[in-house]
Coordinates of C-alpha atoms and ligand atoms in Angstrom, one line a residue:
M1 CA 127.8 70.9 117.9
S2 CA 129.0 69.7 121.3
A3 CA 127.7 71.3 124.5
A4 CA 131.1 72.9 125.1
M5 CA 131.2 74.3 121.6
S6 CA 127.7 75.8 121.8
A7 CA 128.5 77.3 125.2
A8 CA 131.6 79.0 123.6
V9 CA 129.5 80.2 120.7
S10 CA 126.8 81.8 122.9
E11 CA 129.5 83.4 125.1
A12 CA 131.2 84.8 122.0
R13 CA 127.9 86.1 120.8
R14 CA 127.0 87.7 124.1
A15 CA 130.4 89.4 124.1
F16 CA 129.6 90.7 120.6
Y17 CA 126.2 92.0 121.7
R18 CA 127.9 93.9 124.6
A19 CA 130.5 95.3 122.1
I20 CA 127.9 96.6 119.7
D21 CA 125.5 97.9 122.3
P22 CA 127.4 101.2 122.9
L23 CA 127.2 101.8 119.1
G24 CA 123.4 101.7 119.3
L25 CA 123.3 98.4 117.5
A26 CA 121.4 95.2 118.3
P27 CA 121.2 91.8 116.6
L28 CA 117.9 91.3 114.7
W29 CA 118.1 87.5 114.9
E30 CA 117.5 87.5 118.6
V31 CA 114.2 89.3 118.2
L32 CA 113.0 88.5 114.7
H33 CA 110.2 86.1 115.8
A34 CA 108.8 88.7 118.2
L35 CA 109.0 91.5 115.7
V36 CA 107.2 89.5 112.9
P37 CA 104.9 87.1 114.7
A38 CA 103.1 84.4 112.7
R39 CA 99.9 86.0 114.1
P40 CA 99.0 88.9 116.3
A41 CA 100.1 88.2 119.9
S42 CA 98.4 91.1 121.7
A43 CA 99.5 92.1 125.2
A44 CA 95.9 93.1 125.8
E45 CA 93.8 90.4 127.5
P46 CA 90.1 89.7 127.4
A47 CA 88.6 91.9 130.2
L48 CA 85.3 92.6 131.8
W49 CA 84.2 95.5 134.0
R50 CA 80.9 94.7 135.8
W51 CA 78.6 97.7 136.2
Q52 CA 77.7 96.6 139.7
D53 CA 81.4 96.7 140.7
V54 CA 82.4 100.0 139.0
R55 CA 79.4 102.2 139.4
P56 CA 79.8 102.7 143.1
E57 CA 83.4 103.7 142.6
V58 CA 82.5 106.1 139.8
L59 CA 80.0 107.8 142.2
R60 CA 82.6 107.8 145.0
A61 CA 85.0 109.7 142.7
G62 CA 82.3 112.3 142.7
E63 CA 82.7 112.8 146.5
L64 CA 86.5 113.1 146.3
I65 CA 87.1 115.5 143.5
G66 CA 85.1 118.1 141.5
A67 CA 84.8 118.1 137.7
A68 CA 86.6 121.5 137.5
E69 CA 89.6 120.3 139.6
A70 CA 89.8 117.0 137.8
V71 CA 89.2 118.7 134.4
R72 CA 87.6 115.3 133.4
R73 CA 86.5 113.1 136.3
V74 CA 87.0 109.7 134.8
L75 CA 87.9 106.2 136.0
I76 CA 90.0 104.6 133.3
M77 CA 89.2 101.0 132.4
E78 CA 92.7 99.6 132.2
N79 CA 93.3 96.4 130.4
P80 CA 94.9 93.9 132.9
G81 CA 97.6 93.1 130.4
L82 CA 98.4 96.9 130.0
R83 CA 98.2 98.2 133.5
G84 CA 99.7 101.7 133.9
Q85 CA 99.3 102.6 130.3
S86 CA 95.7 104.0 130.3
S87 CA 94.8 101.5 127.7
A88 CA 91.8 99.2 127.1
T89 CA 93.5 97.8 124.0
G90 CA 96.8 98.5 122.3
T91 CA 95.3 101.4 120.5
L92 CA 92.2 102.4 122.4
Y93 CA 91.4 104.1 125.7
A94 CA 88.1 103.7 127.6
G95 CA 86.9 105.4 130.7
L96 CA 83.8 106.1 132.7
Q97 CA 83.1 109.8 133.1
L98 CA 80.9 111.3 135.8
I99 CA 79.4 114.8 135.8
L100 CA 77.3 115.9 138.8
P101 CA 74.4 118.5 138.7
G102 CA 75.8 122.0 138.5
E103 CA 79.2 121.0 137.3
V104 CA 81.1 122.0 134.1
A105 CA 84.0 120.3 132.4
P106 CA 85.7 123.1 130.6
S107 CA 86.4 123.6 126.9
H108 CA 89.5 122.2 125.3
R109 CA 90.6 120.4 122.2
H110 CA 93.2 117.8 121.3
S111 CA 94.3 115.8 118.3
Q112 CA 92.9 112.6 120.0
T113 CA 89.4 111.8 118.8
A114 CA 86.8 111.0 121.4
L115 CA 83.5 109.3 121.6
R116 CA 80.8 109.3 124.3
F117 CA 78.2 106.7 124.9
V118 CA 75.8 107.6 127.6
L119 CA 75.3 105.0 130.3
E120 CA 73.1 106.6 133.0
G121 CA 71.3 109.8 133.8
R122 CA 69.7 112.6 131.9
G123 CA 70.2 116.4 131.6
A124 CA 73.9 116.8 131.0
Y125 CA 75.1 118.2 127.7
T126 CA 78.2 117.9 125.7
A127 CA 79.2 120.8 123.3
V128 CA 81.2 120.2 120.2
N129 CA 82.4 123.2 118.2
G130 CA 79.7 125.5 119.5
E131 CA 76.7 123.2 119.5
R132 CA 75.3 121.5 122.6
H133 CA 73.6 118.2 122.8
T134 CA 71.6 117.3 125.9
M135 CA 72.3 113.6 126.4
E136 CA 70.1 110.6 127.1
P137 CA 71.1 107.1 127.9
G138 CA 72.3 105.3 124.7
D139 CA 73.1 108.5 122.9
F140 CA 76.4 108.4 120.9
V141 CA 78.3 111.6 120.5
I142 CA 81.6 112.2 118.7
T143 CA 84.3 114.7 119.3
P144 CA 86.5 114.5 116.2
S145 CA 90.2 115.4 116.3
W146 CA 90.9 119.0 117.2
T147 CA 87.3 120.0 117.8
W148 CA 86.5 122.2 120.9
H149 CA 84.5 120.4 123.4
D150 CA 83.1 120.8 126.9
H151 CA 80.5 119.2 129.1
G152 CA 78.0 120.6 131.7
N153 CA 75.2 119.3 133.8
P154 CA 72.4 121.8 134.4
G155 CA 70.1 119.0 135.3
H156 CA 69.3 117.2 138.6
E157 CA 70.9 113.8 138.3
P158 CA 74.5 112.5 138.1
V159 CA 75.3 111.5 134.5
I160 CA 77.8 108.8 133.6
W161 CA 79.0 108.0 130.1
L162 CA 81.6 105.9 128.4
D163 CA 84.5 107.8 126.9
G164 CA 86.4 106.1 124.0
L165 CA 89.6 107.7 122.6
D166 CA 92.4 106.8 120.3
I167 CA 95.0 107.9 122.9
P168 CA 97.4 104.9 122.8
L169 CA 97.4 105.1 119.0
L170 CA 98.3 108.8 118.9
R171 CA 100.9 108.2 121.6
M172 CA 102.5 105.6 119.4
L173 CA 102.4 108.1 116.5
D174 CA 103.8 110.9 118.7
A175 CA 101.0 113.0 117.3
G176 CA 99.4 114.4 120.5
F177 CA 98.5 118.1 120.7
A178 CA 96.1 119.9 123.1
E179 CA 95.1 123.4 124.0
N180 CA 92.6 125.2 126.2
R181 CA 89.8 127.3 124.8
P182 CA 91.1 130.9 124.9
D183 CA 89.4 132.7 127.8
A184 CA 88.8 136.4 127.6
G185 CA 88.2 136.2 131.4
G186 CA 91.7 135.2 132.5
P187 CA 94.4 132.5 132.2
A188 CA 93.4 128.9 132.1
T189 CA 93.8 127.1 135.4
G190 CA 95.7 124.1 134.1
P191 CA 97.3 122.5 131.1
T192 CA 94.1 121.3 129.6
T193 CA 91.4 123.5 131.1
G194 CA 89.4 126.4 129.8
P195 CA 86.0 127.9 130.3
A196 CA 82.7 126.3 129.2
S197 CA 81.8 127.4 125.7
E198 CA 78.8 129.6 124.8
P199 CA 76.5 127.9 122.3
E200 CA 77.0 129.3 118.7
R201 CA 74.1 127.3 117.2
P202 CA 70.8 126.0 118.6
E203 CA 70.6 122.4 119.8
G204 CA 69.6 120.0 117.0
D205 CA 71.3 122.0 114.3
A206 CA 73.7 119.2 113.2
L207 CA 70.9 116.6 113.3
A208 CA 68.7 118.7 111.1
R209 CA 71.4 119.5 108.6
Y210 CA 73.1 116.1 108.4
G211 CA 71.1 113.6 110.3
S212 CA 67.8 113.6 108.5
N213 CA 68.6 112.0 105.1
L214 CA 69.0 115.5 103.8
R215 CA 71.8 117.9 103.4
P216 CA 71.9 121.7 103.2
Y217 CA 71.5 123.1 99.7
P218 CA 73.5 124.8 98.2
E219 CA 76.2 122.6 99.7
E220 CA 78.0 124.1 102.7
R221 CA 81.8 124.5 102.8
A222 CA 83.2 121.0 103.5
A223 CA 85.3 122.4 106.4
L224 CA 83.2 120.8 109.1
A225 CA 85.2 118.2 111.0
A226 CA 81.9 116.8 112.4
P227 CA 79.0 117.4 110.1
L228 CA 77.0 115.1 112.4
F229 CA 78.2 114.6 116.0
V230 CA 75.1 113.2 117.6
Y231 CA 73.4 109.8 117.1
P232 CA 70.4 109.7 119.4
Y233 CA 69.7 106.3 120.9
G234 CA 66.0 106.3 120.0
R235 CA 66.8 106.4 116.3
S236 CA 69.7 103.9 116.4
R237 CA 67.7 101.4 118.5
A238 CA 64.7 101.6 116.2
A239 CA 66.9 100.9 113.2
V240 CA 68.4 97.7 114.7
L241 CA 65.0 96.6 116.0
Q242 CA 63.6 97.0 112.5
L243 CA 66.5 95.1 111.0
A244 CA 65.7 92.2 113.4
R245 CA 62.1 92.1 112.0
S246 CA 63.1 91.6 108.4
G247 CA 65.4 88.7 108.1
P248 CA 67.6 86.2 109.8
P249 CA 70.5 87.4 112.0
H250 CA 74.1 87.3 110.7
P251 CA 75.7 84.1 112.0
V252 CA 78.5 86.0 113.8
H253 CA 77.2 89.4 114.5
G254 CA 73.4 89.1 114.9
Y255 CA 71.8 92.3 113.7
K256 CA 74.7 94.8 113.6
M257 CA 74.9 98.3 112.2
Q258 CA 77.7 100.8 111.9
Y259 CA 77.5 104.4 112.8
I260 CA 78.5 106.4 109.7
N261 CA 79.5 109.9 108.7
P262 CA 76.6 110.8 106.4
T263 CA 78.7 112.9 104.1
T264 CA 81.2 110.1 103.4
G265 CA 79.3 106.9 104.1
G266 CA 82.4 105.7 106.0
A267 CA 83.1 105.3 109.7
A268 CA 81.7 108.2 111.9
M269 CA 85.3 108.9 113.0
R270 CA 88.6 108.4 111.2
T271 CA 90.3 106.2 113.7
M272 CA 87.4 104.4 115.5
A273 CA 84.5 102.4 114.1
T274 CA 81.4 102.3 116.2
F275 CA 78.5 99.8 116.1
L276 CA 75.1 99.0 117.5
Q277 CA 74.2 95.4 117.6
L278 CA 71.0 93.5 118.5
L279 CA 71.2 89.9 119.5
P280 CA 67.9 88.1 119.5
R281 CA 67.0 86.0 122.6
G282 CA 68.9 82.7 122.6
F283 CA 71.4 83.7 119.9
T284 CA 74.7 81.9 119.7
G285 CA 77.2 83.4 117.4
H286 CA 79.7 81.5 115.2
W287 CA 83.4 81.6 116.4
Y288 CA 85.1 84.6 114.7
R289 CA 88.1 86.8 114.9
S290 CA 89.4 90.0 113.4
T291 CA 92.5 92.1 113.7
D292 CA 90.7 95.1 115.1
A293 CA 90.5 95.1 118.9
S294 CA 87.2 96.2 120.4
V295 CA 85.5 97.6 123.5
H296 CA 81.9 96.7 124.1
S297 CA 79.2 98.4 126.2
V298 CA 76.1 96.5 127.0
V299 CA 72.9 98.6 126.7
E300 CA 70.1 96.1 127.2
G301 CA 69.7 92.4 127.9
H302 CA 71.9 89.6 129.2
G303 CA 74.3 87.2 127.6
W304 CA 77.8 85.8 127.5
I305 CA 81.0 85.9 125.4
E306 CA 83.7 83.4 125.1
I307 CA 87.1 84.7 124.1
G308 CA 90.4 82.9 123.4
E309 CA 91.4 79.3 123.0
S310 CA 91.8 76.5 125.4
P311 CA 93.6 76.4 127.8
R312 CA 93.2 80.2 128.0
L313 CA 89.6 80.4 127.1
R314 CA 87.7 83.1 129.0
R315 CA 83.9 83.3 129.5
F316 CA 82.2 86.4 130.7
E317 CA 78.5 86.8 131.5
W318 CA 77.3 90.3 130.7
G319 CA 74.3 92.5 131.6
P320 CA 73.4 96.2 131.2
R321 CA 76.2 98.7 131.4
D322 CA 78.9 96.0 131.7
H323 CA 82.0 96.6 129.5
F324 CA 84.3 94.1 127.9
V325 CA 87.3 94.0 125.6
V326 CA 88.0 91.6 122.8
P327 CA 91.8 91.8 121.9
S328 CA 93.0 91.7 118.3
W329 CA 92.8 88.3 116.6
Q330 CA 91.5 86.4 119.7
P331 CA 88.7 84.1 118.6
Y332 CA 85.4 84.8 120.2
R333 CA 81.7 83.9 120.1
I334 CA 78.9 85.9 121.6
G335 CA 75.5 84.7 122.8
S336 CA 72.4 86.1 124.4
A337 CA 70.1 84.9 127.1
A338 CA 67.6 87.7 126.4
E339 CA 67.1 90.1 123.5
S340 CA 70.2 92.3 123.9
V341 CA 71.6 95.6 122.5
L342 CA 75.3 96.3 122.5
F343 CA 77.4 99.3 121.5
S344 CA 81.0 98.8 120.5
F345 CA 84.0 100.6 119.1
S346 CA 87.2 99.4 117.5
D347 CA 90.3 100.6 115.7
R348 CA 89.1 99.1 112.5
P349 CA 89.3 102.2 110.3
V350 CA 93.0 102.4 111.0
H351 CA 93.5 98.8 109.9
E352 CA 91.5 99.4 106.8
A353 CA 93.4 102.6 105.9
L354 CA 96.6 100.7 106.2
G355 CA 95.3 97.7 104.2
I356 CA 95.9 95.2 107.0
W357 CA 92.4 94.5 108.3
R358 CA 91.7 90.7 108.4
E359 CA 88.8 88.6 109.7
A360 CA 88.2 84.9 109.8
L361 CA 85.7 82.3 110.9
T362 CA 87.4 80.0 113.3
Ligands
1HN401 C1 88.9 114.2 127.3 O1 89.1 115.4 126.7 C2 87.7 113.8 127.7 O2 86.6 115.7 126.8 C3 87.5 112.6 128.4 O3 85.4 114.4 128.1 C4 88.6 111.7 128.6 C5 90.9 111.3 128.4 C6 92.2 111.7 128.0 C7 92.4 112.9 127.4 C8 91.3 113.8 127.2 C9 86.5 114.7 127.6 C10 89.8 112.1 128.2 C11 90.0 113.4 127.5

């Protein structure tokens, strides 16, 4: 086709697109490649938040707004490729929450599932459906969809934890609901606020019932959304350390374990998988990728991760309480300079439920 002819064709096509636009019609052939890419092309980018940079800002937020006014005093870790969308990955939200001594973050519930991973400080509790857990660094706590939850800090130190939620996923599904805990004492003060809850069971109840390689007998009604909502760090850490004493590391993942719902054996939450991983000193993982995008929180040790492909290869050096994101399908390899422990979460259960999860060595 001559240049003049192809110009005439494209002008005719553009006129056609303008004509069909008011009818709510658009040509597939202009967007087909983007709609059905040969491989995932995530808008999310590899990203790192250094603890030494973000911690002072989290504490400064504590000078500027109270937990009650903020409802949840959190600095969102926004992916640089997704600014303004409150997203760490396409499907996952991650934030750093601060609660100061004497503060309460009031009770509410929402269809979004949340996880907490404690980074710093002792003495704050989170309550899930009437049971409190007083948190220590490294504790992993879940708030399944539609469970009442609130936080308080009757202790003496600021407490900071990582929040992980499936907010972008539920936004995509238009499945967001939220409500305040009904308050006999008066109206709620905002769209998502309510009073702190009174404990309905003693601390440790869920761990005794479902976190001890036992279950209540006769079987309880299966109505519990969160049979177990607490995974104390001491136990989880001991498990990965023991694993590391009894065989070689996995070539990609080192010594990695998944947090499970003990009544199903599956992921602890329905939308997010969570892991604790030990990398022995001097470990270099094999290049790998998977379709689930993940957020990582360093607990102990030092190391590095390389993400992506040349010329867009990124390398991050990480240490305690640093956070980083590995987007979907980006090749990565992880290595350690010292024995290290990392917590991570991803949207893998959703991929698996849909039958689309993939992984590959690269
Ligand atoms: C939420 O309920 C919490 O309960 C934390 O601590 C972060 C981000 C968005 C929506 C709800 C919490 C949240 C949140």
